[in-house]
PDB file of C-alpha atoms in Angstrom:
ATOM      1  CA  MET U   1      -2.523 -23.659  19.813  1.00 83.00           C
ATOM      2  CA  PHE U   2       0.999 -22.094  19.002  1.00 96.00           C
ATOM      3  CA  PRO U   3       3.749 -21.210  21.988  1.00 97.00           C
ATOM      4  CA  ASP U   4       4.535 -18.396  23.977  1.00 98.00           C
ATOM      5  CA  TYR U   5       7.658 -16.508  23.434  1.00 98.00           C
ATOM      6  CA  ALA U   6       9.461 -18.116  26.196  1.00 98.00           C
ATOM      7  CA  ALA U   7       8.582 -21.307  24.399  1.00 98.00           C
ATOM      8  CA  LEU U   8       9.645 -20.473  20.847  1.00 98.00           C
ATOM      9  CA  CYS U   9      13.109 -18.594  23.317  1.00 98.00           C
ATOM     10  CA  ALA U  10      13.897 -22.528  24.352  1.00 98.00           C
ATOM     11  CA  ARG U  11      13.117 -24.237  21.929  1.00 96.00           C
ATOM     12  CA  THR U  12      16.157 -26.774  20.479  1.00 96.00           C
ATOM     13  CA  ASP U  13      14.555 -28.024  17.095  1.00 95.00           C
ATOM     14  CA  GLY U  14      14.535 -24.514  15.713  1.00 95.00           C
ATOM     15  CA  PRO U  15      16.691 -21.666  16.072  1.00 98.00           C
ATOM     16  CA  PRO U  16      15.957 -20.210  19.619  1.00 98.00           C
ATOM     17  CA  GLY U  17      13.530 -17.472  19.499  1.00 98.00           C
ATOM     18  CA  SER U  18      11.971 -18.658  15.702  1.00 98.00           C
ATOM     19  CA  SER U  19       8.884 -19.623  14.439  1.00 98.00           C
ATOM     20  CA  TRP U  20      10.206 -21.580  12.365  1.00 98.00           C
ATOM     21  CA  GLY U  21       7.946 -24.269  11.162  1.00 98.00           C
ATOM     22  CA  LEU U  22       5.091 -23.382  13.322  1.00 98.00           C
ATOM     23  CA  PHE U  23       3.529 -22.431  10.088  1.00 98.00           C
ATOM     24  CA  GLY U  24       4.531 -25.981   7.625  1.00 97.00           C
ATOM     25  CA  PRO U  25       8.331 -26.591   6.609  1.00 97.00           C
ATOM     26  CA  ASP U  26       7.348 -24.218   3.427  1.00 97.00           C
ATOM     27  CA  ASP U  27       5.690 -21.825   4.922  1.00 98.00           C
ATOM     28  CA  ASP U  28       6.205 -18.034   3.144  1.00 98.00           C
ATOM     29  CA  LEU U  29       4.167 -15.565   5.349  1.00 98.00           C
ATOM     30  CA  GLY U  30       4.656 -15.785   8.776  1.00 98.00           C
ATOM     31  CA  MET U  31       2.906 -14.168  11.414  1.00 98.00           C
ATOM     32  CA  LEU U  32       0.882 -12.751   8.281  1.00 98.00           C
ATOM     33  CA  ASN U  33      -0.787 -16.719   8.890  1.00 98.00           C
ATOM     34  CA  PHE U  34      -2.622 -15.177  11.982  1.00 98.00           C
ATOM     35  CA  LEU U  35      -4.246 -12.835   9.513  1.00 98.00           C
ATOM     36  CA  THR U  36      -7.394 -15.692   9.132  1.00 98.00           C
ATOM     37  CA  PRO U  37     -10.746 -14.875   6.286  1.00 98.00           C
ATOM     38  CA  GLN U  38     -12.900 -15.050   9.717  1.00 98.00           C
ATOM     39  CA  CYS U  39     -10.462 -12.102  11.350  1.00 98.00           C
ATOM     40  CA  ALA U  40     -11.626  -9.956   7.688  1.00 98.00           C
ATOM     41  CA  VAL U  41     -15.338 -11.068   8.319  1.00 98.00           C
ATOM     42  CA  ALA U  42     -15.094  -9.307  11.841  1.00 98.00           C
ATOM     43  CA  ALA U  43     -13.340  -6.030  11.068  1.00 98.00           C
ATOM     44  CA  ALA U  44     -15.900  -5.233   7.906  1.00 98.00           C
ATOM     45  CA  ALA U  45     -18.178  -4.926  11.073  1.00 98.00           C
ATOM     46  CA  LEU U  46     -15.966  -1.660  11.812  1.00 98.00           C
ATOM     47  CA  VAL U  47     -16.780  -0.538   9.460  1.00 98.00           C
ATOM     48  CA  THR U  48     -19.931   2.561  10.357  1.00 98.00           C
ATOM     49  CA  THR U  49     -19.385   6.043   8.488  1.00 98.00           C
ATOM     50  CA  GLY U  50     -17.269   4.683   5.375  1.00 98.00           C
ATOM     51  CA  GLU U  51     -14.528   7.494   6.080  1.00 98.00           C
ATOM     52  CA  VAL U  52     -11.233   6.078   4.167  1.00 98.00           C
ATOM     53  CA  PHE U  53      -7.985   7.400   5.095  1.00 98.00           C
ATOM     54  CA  ASP U  54      -4.916   7.000   2.750  1.00 98.00           C
ATOM     55  CA  LEU U  55      -1.631   5.438   4.580  1.00 98.00           C
ATOM     56  CA  ASP U  56       0.604   6.116   1.883  1.00 98.00           C
ATOM     57  CA  TYR U  57       2.611   8.666   1.645  1.00 98.00           C
ATOM     58  CA  PRO U  58       2.673  10.530  -2.222  1.00 97.00           C
ATOM     59  CA  LEU U  59       6.332   8.689  -3.796  1.00 96.00           C
ATOM     60  CA  ASN U  60       9.007  10.650  -3.666  1.00 94.00           C
ATOM     61  CA  THR U  61       7.824  11.916  -0.454  1.00 94.00           C
ATOM     62  CA  PHE U  62      11.041  11.723   1.375  1.00 91.00           C
ATOM     63  CA  VAL U  63      13.435  12.542  -1.091  1.00 85.00           C
ATOM     64  CA  PRO U  64      17.010  13.031  -0.466  1.00 77.00           C
ATOM     65  CA  SER U  65      16.480   9.114   0.703  1.00 74.00           C
ATOM     66  CA  LEU U  66      16.480   8.630   4.511  1.00 79.00           C
ATOM     67  CA  ALA U  67      18.844   5.387   3.362  1.00 75.00           C
ATOM     68  CA  GLY U  68      20.792   7.612   1.412  1.00 72.00           C
ATOM     69  CA  THR U  69      21.313   4.875  -1.015  1.00 78.00           C
ATOM     70  CA  ARG U  70      17.455   5.380  -2.964  1.00 83.00           C
ATOM     71  CA  PRO U  71      17.663   7.802  -5.531  1.00 87.00           C
ATOM     72  CA  ALA U  72      14.121   9.715  -6.409  1.00 92.00           C
ATOM     73  CA  THR U  73      11.764   8.128  -8.821  1.00 94.00           C
ATOM     74  CA  ARG U  74      11.582   9.468 -11.999  1.00 96.00           C
ATOM     75  CA  HIS U  75       7.733   8.963 -14.235  1.00 97.00           C
ATOM     76  CA  THR U  76       7.918   9.580 -17.292  1.00 97.00           C
ATOM     77  CA  ILE U  77       4.656  10.172 -19.510  1.00 97.00           C
ATOM     78  CA  PHE U  78       4.522   9.174 -23.379  1.00 97.00           C
ATOM     79  CA  ALA U  79       1.751   9.487 -26.362  1.00 97.00           C
ATOM     80  CA  ASN U  80       1.284   7.100 -29.182  1.00 97.00           C
ATOM     81  CA  ASN U  81      -0.940   9.414 -30.519  1.00 97.00           C
ATOM     82  CA  PRO U  82      -2.817  12.439 -29.994  1.00 97.00           C
ATOM     83  CA  ASN U  83      -5.239  11.281 -27.621  1.00 97.00           C
ATOM     84  CA  HIS U  84      -3.229   8.174 -25.904  1.00 97.00           C
ATOM     85  CA  ARG U  85      -1.368   8.934 -22.893  1.00 97.00           C
ATOM     86  CA  ASP U  86       0.912   6.133 -21.268  1.00 97.00           C
ATOM     87  CA  ASP U  87       3.827   6.303 -18.618  1.00 97.00           C
ATOM     88  CA  TRP U  88       6.529   4.300 -16.918  1.00 96.00           C
ATOM     89  CA  VAL U  89       8.667   4.506 -13.942  1.00 96.00           C
ATOM     90  CA  ASP U  90      13.123   4.171 -13.780  1.00 96.00           C
ATOM     91  CA  SER U  91      14.405   4.395 -10.451  1.00 94.00           C
ATOM     92  CA  PHE U  92      11.539   2.910  -8.372  1.00 94.00           C
ATOM     93  CA  TYR U  93      12.879   2.006  -5.309  1.00 93.00           C
ATOM     94  CA  LEU U  94       9.922  -0.347  -3.680  1.00 93.00           C
ATOM     95  CA  GLN U  95      10.941   1.010  -0.330  1.00 93.00           C
ATOM     96  CA  SER U  96      11.793   4.651  -0.681  1.00 91.00           C
ATOM     97  CA  THR U  97       8.357   5.469   0.887  1.00 95.00           C
ATOM     98  CA  SER U  98       6.066   4.202   2.525  1.00 97.00           C
ATOM     99  CA  GLN U  99       6.037   0.423   2.380  1.00 97.00           C
ATOM    100  CA  ILE U 100       5.553  -3.149   3.974  1.00 98.00           C
ATOM    101  CA  ASP U 101       9.294  -4.913   4.367  1.00 98.00           C
ATOM    102  CA  GLY U 102       8.904  -8.479   3.306  1.00 98.00           C
ATOM    103  CA  LEU U 103      10.453 -11.416   4.901  1.00 98.00           C
ATOM    104  CA  ARG U 104      13.320 -11.286   2.270  1.00 98.00           C
ATOM    105  CA  HIS U 105      14.489  -8.046   3.266  1.00 98.00           C
ATOM    106  CA  ILE U 106      16.791  -9.278   6.621  1.00 97.00           C
ATOM    107  CA  ARG U 107      18.174 -12.256   7.284  1.00 97.00           C
ATOM    108  CA  HIS U 108      19.546 -13.417  10.467  1.00 97.00           C
ATOM    109  CA  PRO U 109      23.636 -13.388  10.764  1.00 96.00           C
ATOM    110  CA  VAL U 110      23.874 -17.079  12.634  1.00 96.00           C
ATOM    111  CA  ALA U 111      19.865 -18.561  11.423  1.00 97.00           C
ATOM    112  CA  GLY U 112      19.712 -17.230   7.910  1.00 98.00           C
ATOM    113  CA  PHE U 113      16.232 -16.236   6.294  1.00 98.00           C
ATOM    114  CA  TYR U 114      12.930 -17.234   7.811  1.00 98.00           C
ATOM    115  CA  ASN U 115      11.922 -20.441   7.797  1.00 98.00           C
ATOM    116  CA  GLY U 116      16.256 -21.488   6.934  1.00 98.00           C
ATOM    117  CA  VAL U 117      15.335 -20.042   3.157  1.00 98.00           C
ATOM    118  CA  ALA U 118      18.462 -20.835   1.571  1.00 98.00           C
ATOM    119  CA  ASP U 119      20.582 -17.458   1.004  1.00 98.00           C
ATOM    120  CA  ALA U 120      20.826 -18.589  -2.943  1.00 98.00           C
ATOM    121  CA  GLU U 121      16.823 -18.774  -3.319  1.00 98.00           C
ATOM    122  CA  ILE U 122      16.696 -15.077  -2.174  1.00 98.00           C
ATOM    123  CA  VAL U 123      16.997 -13.986  -6.075  1.00 98.00           C
ATOM    124  CA  GLU U 124      15.465 -11.932  -8.405  1.00 97.00           C
ATOM    125  CA  GLY U 125      12.401 -14.408  -9.459  1.00 96.00           C
ATOM    126  CA  ALA U 126      12.305 -16.849  -7.633  1.00 98.00           C
ATOM    127  CA  PRO U 127       9.385 -17.707  -5.515  1.00 98.00           C
ATOM    128  CA  ARG U 128      10.630 -18.025  -1.474  1.00 98.00           C
ATOM    129  CA  LEU U 129       9.644 -14.926   0.459  1.00 98.00           C
ATOM    130  CA  GLY U 130       8.474 -12.812  -2.176  1.00 98.00           C
ATOM    131  CA  ILE U 131       6.167 -10.634  -1.857  1.00 98.00           C
ATOM    132  CA  GLN U 132       3.574 -12.103  -4.216  1.00 98.00           C
ATOM    133  CA  HIS U 133       2.914 -13.941  -1.064  1.00 98.00           C
ATOM    134  CA  VAL U 134       1.449 -11.012   0.414  1.00 98.00           C
ATOM    135  CA  ALA U 135      -0.045 -10.141  -2.150  1.00 98.00           C
ATOM    136  CA  GLU U 136      -1.960 -12.974  -3.106  1.00 98.00           C
ATOM    137  CA  HIS U 137      -2.602 -13.763   0.855  1.00 98.00           C
ATOM    138  CA  GLY U 138      -3.748 -10.176   0.910  1.00 97.00           C
ATOM    139  CA  ILE U 139      -4.158  -8.276   4.234  1.00 98.00           C
ATOM    140  CA  VAL U 140      -7.562  -7.152   5.724  1.00 98.00           C
ATOM    141  CA  GLY U 141      -8.197  -7.535   9.052  1.00 98.00           C
ATOM    142  CA  ARG U 142      -8.836  -5.403  12.039  1.00 98.00           C
ATOM    143  CA  GLY U 143      -6.507  -2.137  12.267  1.00 98.00           C
ATOM    144  CA  VAL U 144      -5.235  -1.025  15.882  1.00 98.00           C
ATOM    145  CA  LEU U 145      -3.939   1.962  16.805  1.00 98.00           C
ATOM    146  CA  LEU U 146      -1.866   3.497  19.314  1.00 98.00           C
ATOM    147  CA  ASP U 147      -1.544   6.985  19.513  1.00 98.00           C
ATOM    148  CA  MET U 148       2.112   7.931  21.754  1.00 98.00           C
ATOM    149  CA  PRO U 149       2.341  11.415  21.233  1.00 98.00           C
ATOM    150  CA  ARG U 150      -1.674  11.207  23.338  1.00 98.00           C
ATOM    151  CA  LEU U 151      -0.367   8.774  25.201  1.00 98.00           C
ATOM    152  CA  PHE U 152       2.561  11.101  26.476  1.00 98.00           C
ATOM    153  CA  ALA U 153       0.601  14.336  26.741  1.00 98.00           C
ATOM    154  CA  ALA U 154      -2.246  12.391  29.068  1.00 98.00           C
ATOM    155  CA  GLN U 155       0.629  10.925  31.028  1.00 97.00           C
ATOM    156  CA  GLY U 156       2.736  14.534  31.203  1.00 98.00           C
ATOM    157  CA  ARG U 157       6.025  13.616  29.883  1.00 97.00           C
ATOM    158  CA  GLU U 158       7.809  14.469  27.186  1.00 96.00           C
ATOM    159  CA  MET U 159       8.435  12.154  24.364  1.00 95.00           C
ATOM    160  CA  ALA U 160      11.721  12.636  23.103  1.00 93.00           C
ATOM    161  CA  HIS U 161      13.056  13.008  19.710  1.00 91.00           C
ATOM    162  CA  ASN U 162      13.950   9.478  19.949  1.00 93.00           C
ATOM    163  CA  GLN U 163      12.230   8.270  22.969  1.00 97.00           C
ATOM    164  CA  ALA U 164      12.135   4.149  22.906  1.00 97.00           C
ATOM    165  CA  PHE U 165       8.696   2.412  23.638  1.00 98.00           C
ATOM    166  CA  THR U 166       8.238  -0.518  26.361  1.00 98.00           C
ATOM    167  CA  PRO U 167       5.220  -3.057  26.166  1.00 98.00           C
ATOM    168  CA  ALA U 168       4.164  -1.002  29.274  1.00 98.00           C
ATOM    169  CA  ASP U 169       3.656   2.054  27.624  1.00 98.00           C
ATOM    170  CA  LEU U 170       2.252   0.309  24.549  1.00 98.00           C
ATOM    171  CA  ASP U 171      -0.144  -1.160  27.088  1.00 98.00           C
ATOM    172  CA  ALA U 172      -0.899   2.103  28.646  1.00 98.00           C
ATOM    173  CA  ALA U 173      -1.701   3.399  25.275  1.00 98.00           C
ATOM    174  CA  ALA U 174      -4.220   0.314  24.673  1.00 98.00           C
ATOM    175  CA  ARG U 175      -6.357   1.023  27.662  1.00 98.00           C
ATOM    176  CA  LEU U 176      -6.222   4.791  27.548  1.00 98.00           C
ATOM    177  CA  HIS U 177      -7.362   4.340  23.373  1.00 98.00           C
ATOM    178  CA  GLY U 178     -10.117   1.103  24.912  1.00 98.00           C
ATOM    179  CA  VAL U 179      -8.205  -1.045  22.447  1.00 98.00           C
ATOM    180  CA  ARG U 180      -8.095  -4.951  23.123  1.00 98.00           C
ATOM    181  CA  PHE U 181      -6.065  -6.548  21.452  1.00 98.00           C
ATOM    182  CA  THR U 182      -7.073 -10.050  18.858  1.00 98.00           C
ATOM    183  CA  SER U 183      -5.201 -12.527  17.458  1.00 98.00           C
ATOM    184  CA  GLY U 184      -4.466 -11.546  13.914  1.00 98.00           C
ATOM    185  CA  ASP U 185      -4.666  -7.682  14.546  1.00 98.00           C
ATOM    186  CA  ILE U 186      -2.676  -5.697  12.388  1.00 99.00           C
ATOM    187  CA  LEU U 187      -1.040  -2.547  15.006  1.00 99.00           C
ATOM    188  CA  LEU U 188      -0.701   0.547  13.794  1.00 99.00           C
ATOM    189  CA  VAL U 189       1.677   2.934  15.658  1.00 98.00           C
ATOM    190  CA  HIS U 190       1.409   6.636  15.812  1.00 98.00           C
ATOM    191  CA  THR U 191       4.348   8.049  16.383  1.00 98.00           C
ATOM    192  CA  GLY U 192       4.259  11.570  14.763  1.00 97.00           C
ATOM    193  CA  TRP U 193       7.710  12.013  13.451  1.00 96.00           C
ATOM    194  CA  ALA U 194       6.821  11.685   9.624  1.00 96.00           C
ATOM    195  CA  GLN U 195       4.606  14.411  10.115  1.00 96.00           C
ATOM    196  CA  TRP U 196       7.422  16.272  12.277  1.00 94.00           C
ATOM    197  CA  TYR U 197      10.152  15.257   9.252  1.00 92.00           C
ATOM    198  CA  LEU U 198       7.752  17.024   6.970  1.00 93.00           C
ATOM    199  CA  GLY U 199       7.464  20.427   8.343  1.00 92.00           C
ATOM    200  CA  LEU U 200      11.323  20.548   8.561  1.00 90.00           C
ATOM    201  CA  SER U 201      12.921  22.674   6.193  1.00 87.00           C
ATOM    202  CA  THR U 202      15.366  21.476   3.652  1.00 81.00           C
ATOM    203  CA  GLU U 203      18.292  22.938   5.825  1.00 79.00           C
ATOM    204  CA  GLU U 204      16.545  21.930   8.761  1.00 80.00           C
ATOM    205  CA  ARG U 205      16.241  17.877   7.487  1.00 79.00           C
ATOM    206  CA  ALA U 206      19.972  17.905   6.521  1.00 73.00           C
ATOM    207  CA  SER U 207      20.587  19.364   9.715  1.00 68.00           C
ATOM    208  CA  ARG U 208      18.782  17.359  12.073  1.00 66.00           C
ATOM    209  CA  ARG U 209      19.547  14.929  14.944  1.00 60.00           C
ATOM    210  CA  ARG U 210      19.386  10.911  14.172  1.00 71.00           C
ATOM    211  CA  GLY U 211      17.134   9.715  15.732  1.00 85.00           C
ATOM    212  CA  SER U 212      13.637   9.087  15.348  1.00 92.00           C
ATOM    213  CA  PRO U 213      10.846   7.613  18.372  1.00 97.00           C
ATOM    214  CA  GLY U 214       9.878   3.963  17.890  1.00 98.00           C
ATOM    215  CA  LEU U 215       9.567   0.430  19.497  1.00 98.00           C
ATOM    216  CA  HIS U 216      12.095  -0.504  22.087  1.00 98.00           C
ATOM    217  CA  GLN U 217      14.880  -3.518  21.211  1.00 98.00           C
ATOM    218  CA  SER U 218      14.516  -6.385  24.278  1.00 97.00           C
ATOM    219  CA  HIS U 219      13.973  -9.761  23.936  1.00 97.00           C
ATOM    220  CA  GLU U 220      10.361  -8.241  25.764  1.00 98.00           C
ATOM    221  CA  MET U 221       8.916  -6.626  23.405  1.00 98.00           C
ATOM    222  CA  LEU U 222       9.452  -9.258  20.439  1.00 98.00           C
ATOM    223  CA  GLY U 223       7.623 -11.785  23.134  1.00 98.00           C
ATOM    224  CA  TRP U 224       5.140  -8.810  23.472  1.00 98.00           C
ATOM    225  CA  LEU U 225       4.491  -8.423  19.717  1.00 98.00           C
ATOM    226  CA  TRP U 226       4.840 -12.835  19.166  1.00 98.00           C
ATOM    227  CA  ASP U 227       2.565 -13.804  22.686  1.00 98.00           C
ATOM    228  CA  HIS U 228      -0.213 -10.827  20.847  1.00 98.00           C
ATOM    229  CA  ARG U 229       0.005 -12.277  17.265  1.00 98.00           C
ATOM    230  CA  PHE U 230      -0.334  -9.397  15.498  1.00 98.00           C
ATOM    231  CA  SER U 231       0.026 -10.367  11.896  1.00 98.00           C
ATOM    232  CA  LEU U 232       1.439  -7.121  10.724  1.00 98.00           C
ATOM    233  CA  VAL U 233       2.698  -4.188  12.707  1.00 98.00           C
ATOM    234  CA  ALA U 234       3.401  -0.022  11.319  1.00 98.00           C
ATOM    235  CA  ALA U 235       4.940   2.916  12.457  1.00 98.00           C
ATOM    236  CA  ASP U 236       4.849   6.437  10.979  1.00 98.00           C
ATOM    237  CA  ASN U 237       8.460   6.537  11.624  1.00 97.00           C
ATOM    238  CA  SER U 238      11.803   5.092   9.665  1.00 93.00           C
ATOM    239  CA  GLY U 239      12.368   2.050  10.622  1.00 94.00           C
ATOM    240  CA  LEU U 240       9.596   1.116  13.508  1.00 97.00           C
ATOM    241  CA  GLU U 241      11.897   0.290  15.839  1.00 97.00           C
ATOM    242  CA  ALA U 242      13.929   3.882  18.090  1.00 96.00           C
ATOM    243  CA  ILE U 243      17.072   5.365  16.992  1.00 93.00           C
ATOM    244  CA  PRO U 244      19.601   4.893  17.764  1.00 91.00           C
ATOM    245  CA  VAL U 245      19.148   1.299  19.192  1.00 92.00           C
ATOM    246  CA  ALA U 246      19.199   0.111  22.801  1.00 90.00           C
ATOM    247  CA  PRO U 247      22.761  -0.548  23.681  1.00 89.00           C
ATOM    248  CA  ASP U 248      21.856  -3.133  26.152  1.00 90.00           C
ATOM    249  CA  SER U 249      19.564  -4.828  24.318  1.00 92.00           C
ATOM    250  CA  GLY U 250      21.752  -8.267  23.352  1.00 91.00           C
ATOM    251  CA  PHE U 251      21.503  -7.780  20.120  1.00 93.00           C
ATOM    252  CA  HIS U 252      23.923  -5.846  18.940  1.00 90.00           C
ATOM    253  CA  LEU U 253      27.371  -7.553  17.611  1.00 90.00           C
ATOM    254  CA  PRO U 254      30.486  -6.001  18.383  1.00 89.00           C
ATOM    255  CA  ASP U 255      32.764  -7.451  15.796  1.00 89.00           C
ATOM    256  CA  GLU U 256      30.460  -7.255  12.626  1.00 88.00           C
ATOM    257  CA  PRO U 257      31.610  -4.432  10.687  1.00 90.00           C
ATOM    258  CA  PRO U 258      29.627  -1.139   9.237  1.00 87.00           C
ATOM    259  CA  PRO U 259      28.456  -1.739   6.079  1.00 87.00           C
ATOM    260  CA  GLU U 260      29.960   0.389   2.843  1.00 85.00           C
ATOM    261  CA  ARG U 261      27.037   2.012   2.220  1.00 82.00           C
ATOM    262  CA  GLY U 262      23.597   2.486   3.398  1.00 79.00           C
ATOM    263  CA  PRO U 263      22.244   2.510   7.157  1.00 82.00           C
ATOM    264  CA  SER U 264      23.771  -0.492   9.550  1.00 83.00           C
ATOM    265  CA  HIS U 265      21.003  -2.637  11.125  1.00 90.00           C
ATOM    266  CA  ASN U 266      23.673  -3.905  13.175  1.00 88.00           C
ATOM    267  CA  GLY U 267      21.909  -3.870  16.869  1.00 86.00           C
ATOM    268  CA  MET U 268      18.457  -3.098  15.733  1.00 94.00           C
ATOM    269  CA  MET U 269      15.288  -6.197  15.925  1.00 97.00           C
ATOM    270  CA  HIS U 270      14.658  -6.155  12.215  1.00 97.00           C
ATOM    271  CA  ARG U 271      17.241  -9.631  12.399  1.00 97.00           C
ATOM    272  CA  GLN U 272      14.688 -11.388  15.329  1.00 98.00           C
ATOM    273  CA  LEU U 273      11.435  -9.738  13.542  1.00 98.00           C
ATOM    274  CA  LEU U 274      11.447 -11.146   9.896  1.00 98.00           C
ATOM    275  CA  ALA U 275      13.635 -13.238  10.140  1.00 98.00           C
ATOM    276  CA  LEU U 276      13.384 -15.100  13.187  1.00 98.00           C
ATOM    277  CA  LEU U 277       9.378 -14.814  13.821  1.00 98.00           C
ATOM    278  CA  GLY U 278       8.126 -13.762  10.577  1.00 98.00           C
ATOM    279  CA  LEU U 279       6.725 -10.288  11.670  1.00 98.00           C
ATOM    280  CA  LEU U 280       6.168  -7.935   8.759  1.00 98.00           C
ATOM    281  CA  LEU U 281       7.038  -4.437   9.082  1.00 98.00           C
ATOM    282  CA  GLY U 282       5.730  -1.286   7.837  1.00 98.00           C
ATOM    283  CA  GLU U 283       7.658   2.348   7.895  1.00 98.00           C
ATOM    284  CA  LEU U 284       6.682   5.783   6.920  1.00 97.00           C
ATOM    285  CA  TRP U 285       2.966   4.837   6.885  1.00 98.00           C
ATOM    286  CA  LYS U 286       0.773   8.277   6.610  1.00 98.00           C
ATOM    287  CA  LEU U 287      -1.022   7.901   9.789  1.00 98.00           C
ATOM    288  CA  SER U 288      -1.392  11.513  11.057  1.00 98.00           C
ATOM    289  CA  ALA U 289      -4.997  12.127   9.826  1.00 98.00           C
ATOM    290  CA  LEU U 290      -5.898   8.490  10.820  1.00 98.00           C
ATOM    291  CA  ALA U 291      -5.069   9.101  14.376  1.00 98.00           C
ATOM    292  CA  GLU U 292      -6.586  12.881  14.210  1.00 98.00           C
ATOM    293  CA  ALA U 293      -9.975  11.175  13.899  1.00 98.00           C
ATOM    294  CA  CYS U 294      -9.901   8.284  16.364  1.00 98.00           C
ATOM    295  CA  ALA U 295      -9.115  10.544  18.472  1.00 98.00           C
ATOM    296  CA  ARG U 296     -12.392  13.026  17.563  1.00 98.00           C
ATOM    297  CA  ASP U 297     -14.262   9.757  17.806  1.00 98.00           C
ATOM    298  CA  GLY U 298     -12.548   7.351  20.199  1.00 98.00           C
ATOM    299  CA  ARG U 299     -12.255   4.262  18.034  1.00 98.00           C
ATOM    300  CA  TYR U 300      -8.824   3.456  17.543  1.00 98.00           C
ATOM    301  CA  GLU U 301      -9.977   0.192  15.165  1.00 98.00           C
ATOM    302  CA  PHE U 302     -11.105   0.112  12.349  1.00 98.00           C
ATOM    303  CA  LEU U 303     -11.062  -2.140   9.248  1.00 98.00           C
ATOM    304  CA  LEU U 304      -7.456  -2.449   7.338  1.00 98.00           C
ATOM    305  CA  THR U 305      -7.326  -3.303   3.664  1.00 98.00           C
ATOM    306  CA  ALA U 306      -3.619  -3.732   2.315  1.00 98.00           C
ATOM    307  CA  LYS U 307      -2.167  -5.084  -1.247  1.00 98.00           C
ATOM    308  CA  PRO U 308       1.599  -4.873  -1.724  1.00 98.00           C
ATOM    309  CA  LEU U 309       2.718  -5.357  -5.547  1.00 98.00           C
ATOM    310  CA  ASN U 310       2.227  -8.676  -6.754  1.00 98.00           C
ATOM    311  CA  LEU U 311       5.995  -9.311  -7.518  1.00 98.00           C
ATOM    312  CA  VAL U 312       7.477 -12.393  -7.692  1.00 98.00           C
ATOM    313  CA  GLY U 313      10.744 -12.380  -5.882  1.00 98.00           C
ATOM    314  CA  GLY U 314      10.604  -8.884  -4.696  1.00 98.00           C
ATOM    315  CA  VAL U 315      11.680  -7.987  -1.555  1.00 98.00           C
ATOM    316  CA  GLY U 316       9.321  -5.042  -0.556  1.00 98.00           C
ATOM    317  CA  SER U 317       6.365  -2.972  -1.434  1.00 98.00           C
ATOM    318  CA  PRO U 318       4.527  -0.007  -1.096  1.00 98.00           C
ATOM    319  CA  PRO U 319       1.340  -0.579   1.109  1.00 98.00           C
ATOM    320  CA  ASN U 320      -1.140   0.542  -0.745  1.00 98.00           C
ATOM    321  CA  ALA U 321      -2.968   0.580   2.463  1.00 98.00           C
ATOM    322  CA  MET U 322      -6.280   2.323   3.633  1.00 98.00           C
ATOM    323  CA  ALA U 323      -8.065   2.307   6.878  1.00 98.00           C
ATOM    324  CA  VAL U 324     -11.780   2.570   7.121  1.00 98.00           C
ATOM    325  CA  LYS U 325     -14.206   3.860   9.769  1.00 98.00           C
TER     326      LYS U 325
END
């Protein structure tokens, strides 16, 4: 029996609001531990039509880089003889398109990396918190999709370009879709952002308003995610969370200087989700076709699999994710 989030916030044997130690002192998986073999067996029973949905965008879909720090991947094909082909890639940034953020991705500015792993262990080739642990465990379970544009349309509400979804919004979407959550679920939040962004011209992308819809930053949201025992949460936007961040969340550190390059994570829940709770995050997943299929058949649950790269010490990876209805 695991404590609820309120109890985590009151703990004195570890950082408040953390799950450190609950899965063991040497744990490298965090909330992925909720995804058990029993979850996989139950999810397999959801397959009725065999229709498969690829949830990864092709590499280099989001070029120029949304983060501003990840050049395009370069693919080269070579031949040793006329009947042979081989290939390699250069400048392969593992979190440049559809991705899973591993537990190495973000540290908490006070507590550090998940489960107390020392900064010195977060280096190339070292195993602690590496994405290879996720690859070896595998991600096979029940996926559930919450279609936020359809919720807002059903409620007669306009969804802002940077709409922050609250736990009440997510609960309302679950009710609309007839979804009841179970421990180990893989939560997909369809915002429509990626499809919208990819429909823009190059000029429109350059001049677009900064921001995207996503999860609202709050302790209430952290509690909602932990108390539902999700094993992974993914969305089709660039950071899972709403951007710009909520100014009154309490997560913003006013004295933290901005980074010299790339986006600032100051005020984002990534620090609490990854480093304190140990929740794997997915970003830029391709969800629109799956959302359409769920709307057609009225089933917002499905078998979901994902297999990140087995790279020892990797920080993140393309998800190689599929949904099967």
